Short mmCIF file of N, CA and C in Angstrom, two decimals:
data_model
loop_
_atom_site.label_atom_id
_atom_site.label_comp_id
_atom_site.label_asym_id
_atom_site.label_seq_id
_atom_site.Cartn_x
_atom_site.Cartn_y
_atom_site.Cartn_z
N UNK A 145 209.45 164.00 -60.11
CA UNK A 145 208.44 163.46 -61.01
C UNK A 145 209.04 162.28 -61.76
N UNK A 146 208.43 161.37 -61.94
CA UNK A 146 208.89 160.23 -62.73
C UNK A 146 208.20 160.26 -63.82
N UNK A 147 209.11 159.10 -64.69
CA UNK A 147 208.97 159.24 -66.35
C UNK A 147 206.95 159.49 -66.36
N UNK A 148 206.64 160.56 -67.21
CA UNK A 148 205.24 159.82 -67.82
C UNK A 148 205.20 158.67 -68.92
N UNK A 149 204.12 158.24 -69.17
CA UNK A 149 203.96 156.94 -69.78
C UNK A 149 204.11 157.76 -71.23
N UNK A 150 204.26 157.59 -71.85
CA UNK A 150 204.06 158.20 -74.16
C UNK A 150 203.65 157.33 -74.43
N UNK A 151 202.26 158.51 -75.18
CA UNK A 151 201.77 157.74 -76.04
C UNK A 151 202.07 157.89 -77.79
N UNK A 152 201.95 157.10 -78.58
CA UNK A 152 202.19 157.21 -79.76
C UNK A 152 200.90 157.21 -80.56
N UNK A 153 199.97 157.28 -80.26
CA UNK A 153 198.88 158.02 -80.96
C UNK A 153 197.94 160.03 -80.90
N UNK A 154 197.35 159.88 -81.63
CA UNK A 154 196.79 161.57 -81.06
C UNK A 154 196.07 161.36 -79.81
N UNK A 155 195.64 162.42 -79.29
CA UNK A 155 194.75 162.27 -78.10
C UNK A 155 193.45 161.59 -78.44
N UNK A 156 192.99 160.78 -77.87
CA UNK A 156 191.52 160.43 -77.90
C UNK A 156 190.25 161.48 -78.66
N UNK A 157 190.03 160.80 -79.22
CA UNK A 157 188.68 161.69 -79.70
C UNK A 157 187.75 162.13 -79.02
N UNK A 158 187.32 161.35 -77.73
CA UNK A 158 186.10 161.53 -77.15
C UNK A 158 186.75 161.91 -75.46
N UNK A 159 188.20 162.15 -75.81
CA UNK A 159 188.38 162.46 -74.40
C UNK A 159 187.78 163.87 -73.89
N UNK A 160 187.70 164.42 -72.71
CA UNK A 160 187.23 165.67 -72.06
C UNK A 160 188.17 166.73 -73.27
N UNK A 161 187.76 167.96 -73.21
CA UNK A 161 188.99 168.64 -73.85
C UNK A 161 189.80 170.01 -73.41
N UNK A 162 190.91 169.67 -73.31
CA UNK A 162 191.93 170.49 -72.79
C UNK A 162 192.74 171.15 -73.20
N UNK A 163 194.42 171.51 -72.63
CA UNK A 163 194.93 172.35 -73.29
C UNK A 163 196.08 171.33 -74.17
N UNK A 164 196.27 171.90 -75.53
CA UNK A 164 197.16 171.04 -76.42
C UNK A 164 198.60 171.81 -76.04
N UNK A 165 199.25 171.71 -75.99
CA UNK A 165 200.78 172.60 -76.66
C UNK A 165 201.66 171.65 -77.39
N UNK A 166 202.41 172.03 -78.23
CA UNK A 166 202.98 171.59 -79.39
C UNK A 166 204.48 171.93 -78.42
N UNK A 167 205.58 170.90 -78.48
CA UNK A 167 206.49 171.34 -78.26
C UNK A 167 207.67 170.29 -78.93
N UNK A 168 208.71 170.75 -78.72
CA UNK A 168 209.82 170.14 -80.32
C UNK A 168 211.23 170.20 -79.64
N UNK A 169 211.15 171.12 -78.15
CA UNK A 169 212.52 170.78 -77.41
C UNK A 169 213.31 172.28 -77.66
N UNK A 170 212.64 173.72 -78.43
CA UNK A 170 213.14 174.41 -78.26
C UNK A 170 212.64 175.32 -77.18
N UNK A 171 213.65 176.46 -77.43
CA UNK A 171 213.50 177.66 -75.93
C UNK A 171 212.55 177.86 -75.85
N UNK A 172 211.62 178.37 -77.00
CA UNK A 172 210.31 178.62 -77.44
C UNK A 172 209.03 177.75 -76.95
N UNK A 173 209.07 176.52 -77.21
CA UNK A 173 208.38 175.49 -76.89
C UNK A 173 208.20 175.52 -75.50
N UNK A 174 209.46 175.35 -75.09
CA UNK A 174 209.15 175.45 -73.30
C UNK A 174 208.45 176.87 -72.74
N UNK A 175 209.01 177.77 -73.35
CA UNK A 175 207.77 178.85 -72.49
C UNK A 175 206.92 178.44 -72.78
N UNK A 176 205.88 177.95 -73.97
CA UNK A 176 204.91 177.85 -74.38
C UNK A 176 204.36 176.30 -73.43
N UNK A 177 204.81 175.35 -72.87
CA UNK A 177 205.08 174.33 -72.26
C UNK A 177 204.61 174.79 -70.86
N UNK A 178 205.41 175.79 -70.71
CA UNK A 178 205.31 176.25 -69.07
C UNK A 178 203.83 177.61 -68.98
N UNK A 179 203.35 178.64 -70.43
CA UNK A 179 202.25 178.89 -70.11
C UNK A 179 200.98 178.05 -70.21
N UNK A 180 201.19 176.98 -70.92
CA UNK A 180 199.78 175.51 -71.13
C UNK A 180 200.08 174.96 -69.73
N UNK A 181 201.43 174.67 -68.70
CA UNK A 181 200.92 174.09 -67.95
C UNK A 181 199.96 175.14 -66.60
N UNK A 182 200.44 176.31 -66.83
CA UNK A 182 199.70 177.21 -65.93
C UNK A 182 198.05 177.63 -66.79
N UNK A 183 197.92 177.38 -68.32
CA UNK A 183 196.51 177.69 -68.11
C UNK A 183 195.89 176.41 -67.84
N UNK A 184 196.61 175.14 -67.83
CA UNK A 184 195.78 173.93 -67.29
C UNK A 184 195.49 173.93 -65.97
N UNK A 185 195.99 174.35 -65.39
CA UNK A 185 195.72 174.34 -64.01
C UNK A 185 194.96 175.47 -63.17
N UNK A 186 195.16 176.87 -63.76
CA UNK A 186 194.18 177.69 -63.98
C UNK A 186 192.78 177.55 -63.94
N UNK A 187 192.19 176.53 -65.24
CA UNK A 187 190.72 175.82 -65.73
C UNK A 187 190.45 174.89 -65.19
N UNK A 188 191.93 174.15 -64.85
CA UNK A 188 191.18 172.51 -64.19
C UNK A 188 190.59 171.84 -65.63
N UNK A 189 191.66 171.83 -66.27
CA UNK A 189 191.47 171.54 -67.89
C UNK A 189 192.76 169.99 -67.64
N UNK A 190 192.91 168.79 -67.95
CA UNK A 190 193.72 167.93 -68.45
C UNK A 190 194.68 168.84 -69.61
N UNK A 191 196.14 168.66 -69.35
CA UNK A 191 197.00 169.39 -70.19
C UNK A 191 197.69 168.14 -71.18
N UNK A 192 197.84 168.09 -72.37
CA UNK A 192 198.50 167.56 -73.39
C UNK A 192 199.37 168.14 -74.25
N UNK A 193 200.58 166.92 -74.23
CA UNK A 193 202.08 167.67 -74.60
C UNK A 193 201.83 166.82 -76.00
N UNK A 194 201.96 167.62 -77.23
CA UNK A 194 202.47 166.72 -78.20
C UNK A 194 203.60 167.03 -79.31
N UNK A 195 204.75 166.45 -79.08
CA UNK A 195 205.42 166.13 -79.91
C UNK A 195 205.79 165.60 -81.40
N UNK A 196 206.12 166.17 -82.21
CA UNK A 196 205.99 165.77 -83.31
C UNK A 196 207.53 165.47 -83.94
N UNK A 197 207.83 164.56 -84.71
CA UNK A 197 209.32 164.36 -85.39
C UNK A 197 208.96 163.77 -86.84
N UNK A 198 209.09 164.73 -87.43
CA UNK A 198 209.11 164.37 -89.21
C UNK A 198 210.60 163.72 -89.36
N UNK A 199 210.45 162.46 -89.93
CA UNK A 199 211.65 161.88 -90.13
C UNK A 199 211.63 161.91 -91.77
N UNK A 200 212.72 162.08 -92.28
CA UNK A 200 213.28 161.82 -93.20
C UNK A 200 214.00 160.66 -93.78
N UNK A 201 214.78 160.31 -94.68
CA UNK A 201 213.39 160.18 -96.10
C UNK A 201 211.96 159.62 -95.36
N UNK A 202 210.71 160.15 -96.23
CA UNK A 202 209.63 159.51 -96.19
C UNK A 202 209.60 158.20 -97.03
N UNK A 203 210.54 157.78 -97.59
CA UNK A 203 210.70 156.13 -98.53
C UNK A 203 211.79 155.78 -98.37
N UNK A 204 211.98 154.64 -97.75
CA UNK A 204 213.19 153.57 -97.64
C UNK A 204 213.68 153.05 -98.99
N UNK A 205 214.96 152.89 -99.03
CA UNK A 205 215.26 152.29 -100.48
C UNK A 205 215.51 150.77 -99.97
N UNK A 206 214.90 150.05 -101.00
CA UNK A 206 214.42 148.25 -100.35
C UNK A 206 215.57 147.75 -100.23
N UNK A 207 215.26 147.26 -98.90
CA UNK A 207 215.93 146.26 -97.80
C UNK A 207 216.50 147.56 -96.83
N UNK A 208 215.96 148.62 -96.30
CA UNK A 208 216.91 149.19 -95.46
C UNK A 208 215.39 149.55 -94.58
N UNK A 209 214.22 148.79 -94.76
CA UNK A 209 213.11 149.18 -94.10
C UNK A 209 213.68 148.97 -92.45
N UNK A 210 214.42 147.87 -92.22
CA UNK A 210 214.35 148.34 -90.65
C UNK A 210 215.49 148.81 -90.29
N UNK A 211 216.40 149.22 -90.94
CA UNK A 211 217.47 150.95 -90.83
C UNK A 211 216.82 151.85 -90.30
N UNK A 212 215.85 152.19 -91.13
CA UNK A 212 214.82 153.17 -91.19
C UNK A 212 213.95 153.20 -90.24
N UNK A 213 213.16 152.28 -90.17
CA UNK A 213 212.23 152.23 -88.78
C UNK A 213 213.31 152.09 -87.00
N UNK A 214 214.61 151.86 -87.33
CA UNK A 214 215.18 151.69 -85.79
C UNK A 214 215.73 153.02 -85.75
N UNK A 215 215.70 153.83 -87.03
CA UNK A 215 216.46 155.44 -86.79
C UNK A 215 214.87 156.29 -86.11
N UNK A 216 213.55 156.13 -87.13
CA UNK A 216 213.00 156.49 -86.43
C UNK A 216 212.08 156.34 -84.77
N UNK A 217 212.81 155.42 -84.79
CA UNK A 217 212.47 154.32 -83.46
C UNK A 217 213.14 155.45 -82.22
N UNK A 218 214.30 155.90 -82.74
CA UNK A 218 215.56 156.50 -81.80
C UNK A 218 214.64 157.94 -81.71
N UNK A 219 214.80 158.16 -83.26
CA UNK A 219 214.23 159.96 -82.71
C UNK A 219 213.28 160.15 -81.97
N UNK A 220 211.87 159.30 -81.98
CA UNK A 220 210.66 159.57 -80.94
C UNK A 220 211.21 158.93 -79.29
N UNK A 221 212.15 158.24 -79.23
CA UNK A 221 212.89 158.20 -78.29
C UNK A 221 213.51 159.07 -77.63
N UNK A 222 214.28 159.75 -78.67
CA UNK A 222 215.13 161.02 -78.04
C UNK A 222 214.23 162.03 -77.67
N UNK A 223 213.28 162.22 -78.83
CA UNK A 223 212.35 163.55 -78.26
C UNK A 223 211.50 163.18 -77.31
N UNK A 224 211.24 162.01 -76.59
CA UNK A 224 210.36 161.68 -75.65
C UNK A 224 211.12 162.07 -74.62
N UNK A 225 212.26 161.84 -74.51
CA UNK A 225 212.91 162.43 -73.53
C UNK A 225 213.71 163.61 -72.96
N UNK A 226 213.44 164.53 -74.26
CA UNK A 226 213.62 165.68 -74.38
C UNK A 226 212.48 166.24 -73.58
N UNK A 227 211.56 165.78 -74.00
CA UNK A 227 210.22 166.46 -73.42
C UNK A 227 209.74 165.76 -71.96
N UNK A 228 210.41 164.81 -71.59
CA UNK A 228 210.08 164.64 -70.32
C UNK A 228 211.17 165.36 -69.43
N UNK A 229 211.91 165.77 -69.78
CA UNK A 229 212.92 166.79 -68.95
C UNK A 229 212.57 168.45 -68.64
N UNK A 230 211.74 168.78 -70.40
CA UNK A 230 211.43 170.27 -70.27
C UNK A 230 209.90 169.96 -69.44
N UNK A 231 209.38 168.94 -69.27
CA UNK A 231 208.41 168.88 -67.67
C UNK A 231 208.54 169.01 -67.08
N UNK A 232 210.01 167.71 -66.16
CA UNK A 232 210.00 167.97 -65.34
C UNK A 232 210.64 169.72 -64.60
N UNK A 233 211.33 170.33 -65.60
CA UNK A 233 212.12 171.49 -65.65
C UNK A 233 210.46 172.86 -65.21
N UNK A 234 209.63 172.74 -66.02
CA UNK A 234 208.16 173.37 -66.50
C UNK A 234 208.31 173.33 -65.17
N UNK A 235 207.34 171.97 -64.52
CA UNK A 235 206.52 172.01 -63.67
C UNK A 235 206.94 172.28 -62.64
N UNK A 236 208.74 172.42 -61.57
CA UNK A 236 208.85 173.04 -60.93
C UNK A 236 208.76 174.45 -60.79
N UNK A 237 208.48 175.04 -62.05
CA UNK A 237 208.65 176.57 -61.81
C UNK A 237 207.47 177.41 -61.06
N UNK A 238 206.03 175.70 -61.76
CA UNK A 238 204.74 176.28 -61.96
C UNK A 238 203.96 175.87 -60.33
N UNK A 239 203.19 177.06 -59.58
CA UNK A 239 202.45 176.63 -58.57
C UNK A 239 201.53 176.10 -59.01
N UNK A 240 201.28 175.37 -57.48
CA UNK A 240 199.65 174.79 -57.24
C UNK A 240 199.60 173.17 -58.03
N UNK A 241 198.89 172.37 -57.69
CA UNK A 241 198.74 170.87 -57.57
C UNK A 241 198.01 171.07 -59.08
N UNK A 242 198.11 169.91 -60.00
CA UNK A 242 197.68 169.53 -60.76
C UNK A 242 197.61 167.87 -61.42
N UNK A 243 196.92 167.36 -62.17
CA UNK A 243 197.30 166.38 -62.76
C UNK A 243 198.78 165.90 -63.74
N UNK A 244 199.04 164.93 -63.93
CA UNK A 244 200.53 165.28 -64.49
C UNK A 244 200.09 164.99 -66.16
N UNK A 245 200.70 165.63 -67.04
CA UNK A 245 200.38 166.01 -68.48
C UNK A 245 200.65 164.44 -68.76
N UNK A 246 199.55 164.50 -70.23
CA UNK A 246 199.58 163.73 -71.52
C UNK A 246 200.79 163.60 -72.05
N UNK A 247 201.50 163.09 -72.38
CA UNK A 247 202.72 163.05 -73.74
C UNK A 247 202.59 162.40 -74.57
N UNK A 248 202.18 162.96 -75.66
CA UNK A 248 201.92 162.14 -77.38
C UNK A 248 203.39 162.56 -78.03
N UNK A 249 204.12 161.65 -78.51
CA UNK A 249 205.41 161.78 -79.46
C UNK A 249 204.98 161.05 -80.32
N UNK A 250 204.89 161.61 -81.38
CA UNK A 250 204.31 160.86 -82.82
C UNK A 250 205.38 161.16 -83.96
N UNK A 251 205.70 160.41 -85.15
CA UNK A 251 206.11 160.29 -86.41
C UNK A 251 205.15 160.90 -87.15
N UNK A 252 205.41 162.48 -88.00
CA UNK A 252 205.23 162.86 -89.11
C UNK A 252 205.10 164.29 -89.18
N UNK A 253 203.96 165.15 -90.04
CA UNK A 253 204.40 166.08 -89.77
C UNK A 253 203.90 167.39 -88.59
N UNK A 254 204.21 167.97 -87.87
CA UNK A 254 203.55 168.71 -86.82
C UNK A 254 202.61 169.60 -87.20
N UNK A 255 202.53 169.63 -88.16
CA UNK A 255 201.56 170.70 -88.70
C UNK A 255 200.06 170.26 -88.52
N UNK A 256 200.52 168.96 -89.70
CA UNK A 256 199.14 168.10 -89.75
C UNK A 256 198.32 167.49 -88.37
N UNK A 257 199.74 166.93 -87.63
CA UNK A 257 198.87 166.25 -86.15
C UNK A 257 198.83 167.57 -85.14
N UNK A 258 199.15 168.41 -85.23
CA UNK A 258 198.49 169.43 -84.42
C UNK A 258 197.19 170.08 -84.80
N UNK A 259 197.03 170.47 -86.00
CA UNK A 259 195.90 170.70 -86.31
C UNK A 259 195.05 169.50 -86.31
N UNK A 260 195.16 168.39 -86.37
CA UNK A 260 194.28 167.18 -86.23
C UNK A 260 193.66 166.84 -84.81
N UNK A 261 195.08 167.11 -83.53
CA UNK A 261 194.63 167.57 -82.20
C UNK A 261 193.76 168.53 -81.92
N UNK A 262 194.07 169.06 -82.38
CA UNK A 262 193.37 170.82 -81.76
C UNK A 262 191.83 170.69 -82.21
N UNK A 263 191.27 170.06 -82.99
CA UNK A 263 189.67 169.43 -82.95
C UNK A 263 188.62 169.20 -81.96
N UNK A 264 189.83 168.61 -81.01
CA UNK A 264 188.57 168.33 -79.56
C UNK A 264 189.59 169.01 -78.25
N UNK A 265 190.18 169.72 -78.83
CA UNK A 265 190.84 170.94 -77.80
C UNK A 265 190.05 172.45 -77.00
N UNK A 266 190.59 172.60 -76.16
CA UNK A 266 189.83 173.70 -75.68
C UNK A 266 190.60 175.22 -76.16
N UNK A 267 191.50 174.60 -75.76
CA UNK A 267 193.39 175.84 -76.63
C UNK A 267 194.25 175.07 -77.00
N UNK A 268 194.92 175.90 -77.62
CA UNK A 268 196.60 175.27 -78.40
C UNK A 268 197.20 176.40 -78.08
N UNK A 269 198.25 175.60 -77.28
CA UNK A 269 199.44 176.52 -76.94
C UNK A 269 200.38 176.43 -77.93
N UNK A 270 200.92 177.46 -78.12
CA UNK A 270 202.53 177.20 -79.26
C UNK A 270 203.56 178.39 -78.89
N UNK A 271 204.12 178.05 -79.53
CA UNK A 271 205.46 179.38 -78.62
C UNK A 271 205.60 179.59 -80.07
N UNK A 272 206.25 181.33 -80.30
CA UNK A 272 206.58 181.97 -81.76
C UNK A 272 207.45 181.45 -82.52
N UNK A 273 208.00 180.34 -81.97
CA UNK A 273 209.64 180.12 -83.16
C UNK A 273 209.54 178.76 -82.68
N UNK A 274 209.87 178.01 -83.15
CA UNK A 274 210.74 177.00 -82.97
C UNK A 274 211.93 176.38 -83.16
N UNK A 275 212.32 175.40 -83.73
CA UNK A 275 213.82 174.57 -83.73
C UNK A 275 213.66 174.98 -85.33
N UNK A 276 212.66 175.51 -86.13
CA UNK A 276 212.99 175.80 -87.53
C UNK A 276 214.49 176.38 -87.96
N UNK A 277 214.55 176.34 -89.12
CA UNK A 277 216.21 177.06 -89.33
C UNK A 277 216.01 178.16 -89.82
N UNK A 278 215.59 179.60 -89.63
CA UNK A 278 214.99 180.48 -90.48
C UNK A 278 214.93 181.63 -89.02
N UNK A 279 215.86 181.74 -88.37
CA UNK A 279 216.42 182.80 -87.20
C UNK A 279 215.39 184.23 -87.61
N UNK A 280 215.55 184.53 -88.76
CA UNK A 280 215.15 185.94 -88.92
C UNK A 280 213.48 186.23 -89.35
N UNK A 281 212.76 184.74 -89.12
CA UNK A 281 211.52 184.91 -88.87
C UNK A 281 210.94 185.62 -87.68
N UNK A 282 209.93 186.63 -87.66
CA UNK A 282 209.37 186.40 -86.51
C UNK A 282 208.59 185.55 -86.21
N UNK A 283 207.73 184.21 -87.26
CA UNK A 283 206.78 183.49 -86.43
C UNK A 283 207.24 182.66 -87.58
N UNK A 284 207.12 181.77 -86.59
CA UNK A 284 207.51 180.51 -87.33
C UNK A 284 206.50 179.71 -88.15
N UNK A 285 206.48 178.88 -88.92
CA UNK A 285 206.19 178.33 -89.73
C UNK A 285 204.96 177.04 -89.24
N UNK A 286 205.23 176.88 -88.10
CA UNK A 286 204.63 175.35 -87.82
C UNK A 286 203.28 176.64 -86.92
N UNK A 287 203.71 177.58 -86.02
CA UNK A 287 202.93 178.82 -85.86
C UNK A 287 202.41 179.18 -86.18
N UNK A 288 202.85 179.67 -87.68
CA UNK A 288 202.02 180.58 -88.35
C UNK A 288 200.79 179.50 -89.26
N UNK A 289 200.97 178.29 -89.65
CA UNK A 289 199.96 177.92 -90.30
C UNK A 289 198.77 177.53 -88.99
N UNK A 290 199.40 177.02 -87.79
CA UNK A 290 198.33 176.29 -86.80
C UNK A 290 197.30 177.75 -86.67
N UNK A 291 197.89 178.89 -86.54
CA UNK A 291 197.22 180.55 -85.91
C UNK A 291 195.78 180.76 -86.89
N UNK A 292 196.11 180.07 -88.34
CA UNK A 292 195.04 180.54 -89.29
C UNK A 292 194.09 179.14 -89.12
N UNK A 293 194.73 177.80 -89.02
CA UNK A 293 193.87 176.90 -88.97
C UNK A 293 193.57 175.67 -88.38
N UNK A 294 193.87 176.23 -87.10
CA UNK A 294 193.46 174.98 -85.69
C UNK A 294 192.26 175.07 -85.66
N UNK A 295 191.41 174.37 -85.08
CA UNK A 295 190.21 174.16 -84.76
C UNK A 295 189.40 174.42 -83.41
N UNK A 296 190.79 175.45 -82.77
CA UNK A 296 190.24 175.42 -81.10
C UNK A 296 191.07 176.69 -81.15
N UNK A 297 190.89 177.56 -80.31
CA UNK A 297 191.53 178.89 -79.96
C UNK A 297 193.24 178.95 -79.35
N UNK A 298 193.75 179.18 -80.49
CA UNK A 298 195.30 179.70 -80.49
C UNK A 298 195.74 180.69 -79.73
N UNK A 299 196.55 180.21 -78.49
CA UNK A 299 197.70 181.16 -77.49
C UNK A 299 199.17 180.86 -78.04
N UNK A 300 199.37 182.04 -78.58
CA UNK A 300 200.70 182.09 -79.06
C UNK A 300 201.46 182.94 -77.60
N UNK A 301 202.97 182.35 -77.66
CA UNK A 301 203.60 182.66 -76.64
C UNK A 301 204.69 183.12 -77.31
N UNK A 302 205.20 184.58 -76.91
CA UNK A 302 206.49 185.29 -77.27
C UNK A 302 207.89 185.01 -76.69
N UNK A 303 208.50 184.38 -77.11
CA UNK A 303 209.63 184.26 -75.87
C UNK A 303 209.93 185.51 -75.21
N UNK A 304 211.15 185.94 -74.70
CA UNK A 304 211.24 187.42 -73.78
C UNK A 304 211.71 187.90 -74.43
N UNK A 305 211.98 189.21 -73.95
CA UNK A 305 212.74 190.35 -74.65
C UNK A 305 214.09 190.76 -74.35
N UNK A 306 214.36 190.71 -75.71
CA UNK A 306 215.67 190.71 -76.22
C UNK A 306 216.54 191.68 -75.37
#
């Protein structure tokens, strides 16, 4: 599979609507990665990957504005290519022909642009944990708020057993 194209906006508003999954490059994410790409293909639904990277500070101290914009320049970089690896990794596992996924890598916070996605979604995939720092959660944080208030029907994915 070769690179997909990233986009840096949300999905289209008026596009058809499909499956979202949220993924961030952990273990978690990718199961959740690899059950959105099997219920996309399942429905014959368009599948969308979106990425999110809250960069830090949210305010530059003046004159370091393009410090700042070439650091966050790097991270949606790095995670773009984080996530084009746990694809191409996904989609060999997964049978049967499909279209090849969306990739949105966006700047800010995942909470907000996932729930902002999940509007003209059909599901949101998410896996139980993520890259959070908080091990002794069982559901993570970016999880647990999308579960009470996405706008499209939430598949949470368990990683395996321990």
């Amino acid at each position: 599979m070769r690179a997909l194209p990233v986009s840096h906006q949300l999905p289209a508003a008026d596009a058809e609507p499909g499956v979202l999954v949220g993924v961030d490059g952990s273990d978690g994410s990718l199961w959740a990665l690899e059950r959105a790409l099997q219920e996309a293909r399942a429905h014959e639904l368009p599948l969308r990957v979106l990425a999110a990277v809250n960069p830090t500070p949210a305010v530059a101290t003046a004159g370091l504005e393009d410090v700042v914009q070439d650091s966050v320049d790097r991270l949606l970089a790095g995670m773009a290519d984080v996530v084009q690896r746990g694809i191409v990794a996904v989609s060999a596992r997964v049978t049967g022909a499909g279209a090849a996924p969306d990739l949105h890598v966006l700047a800010g916070d995942p909470v907000a642009l996932l729930l902002s996605a999940s509007a003209r979604q059909h599901t949101l995939v998410l896996g139980a944990r993520g890259n959070g720092g908080f091990p002794r959660l069982l559901l993570g944080s970016v999880a647990s708020a999308l579960l009470f208030h996405a706008q499209c029907p939430v598949l949470l994915v368990p990683g395996p057993l321990r």
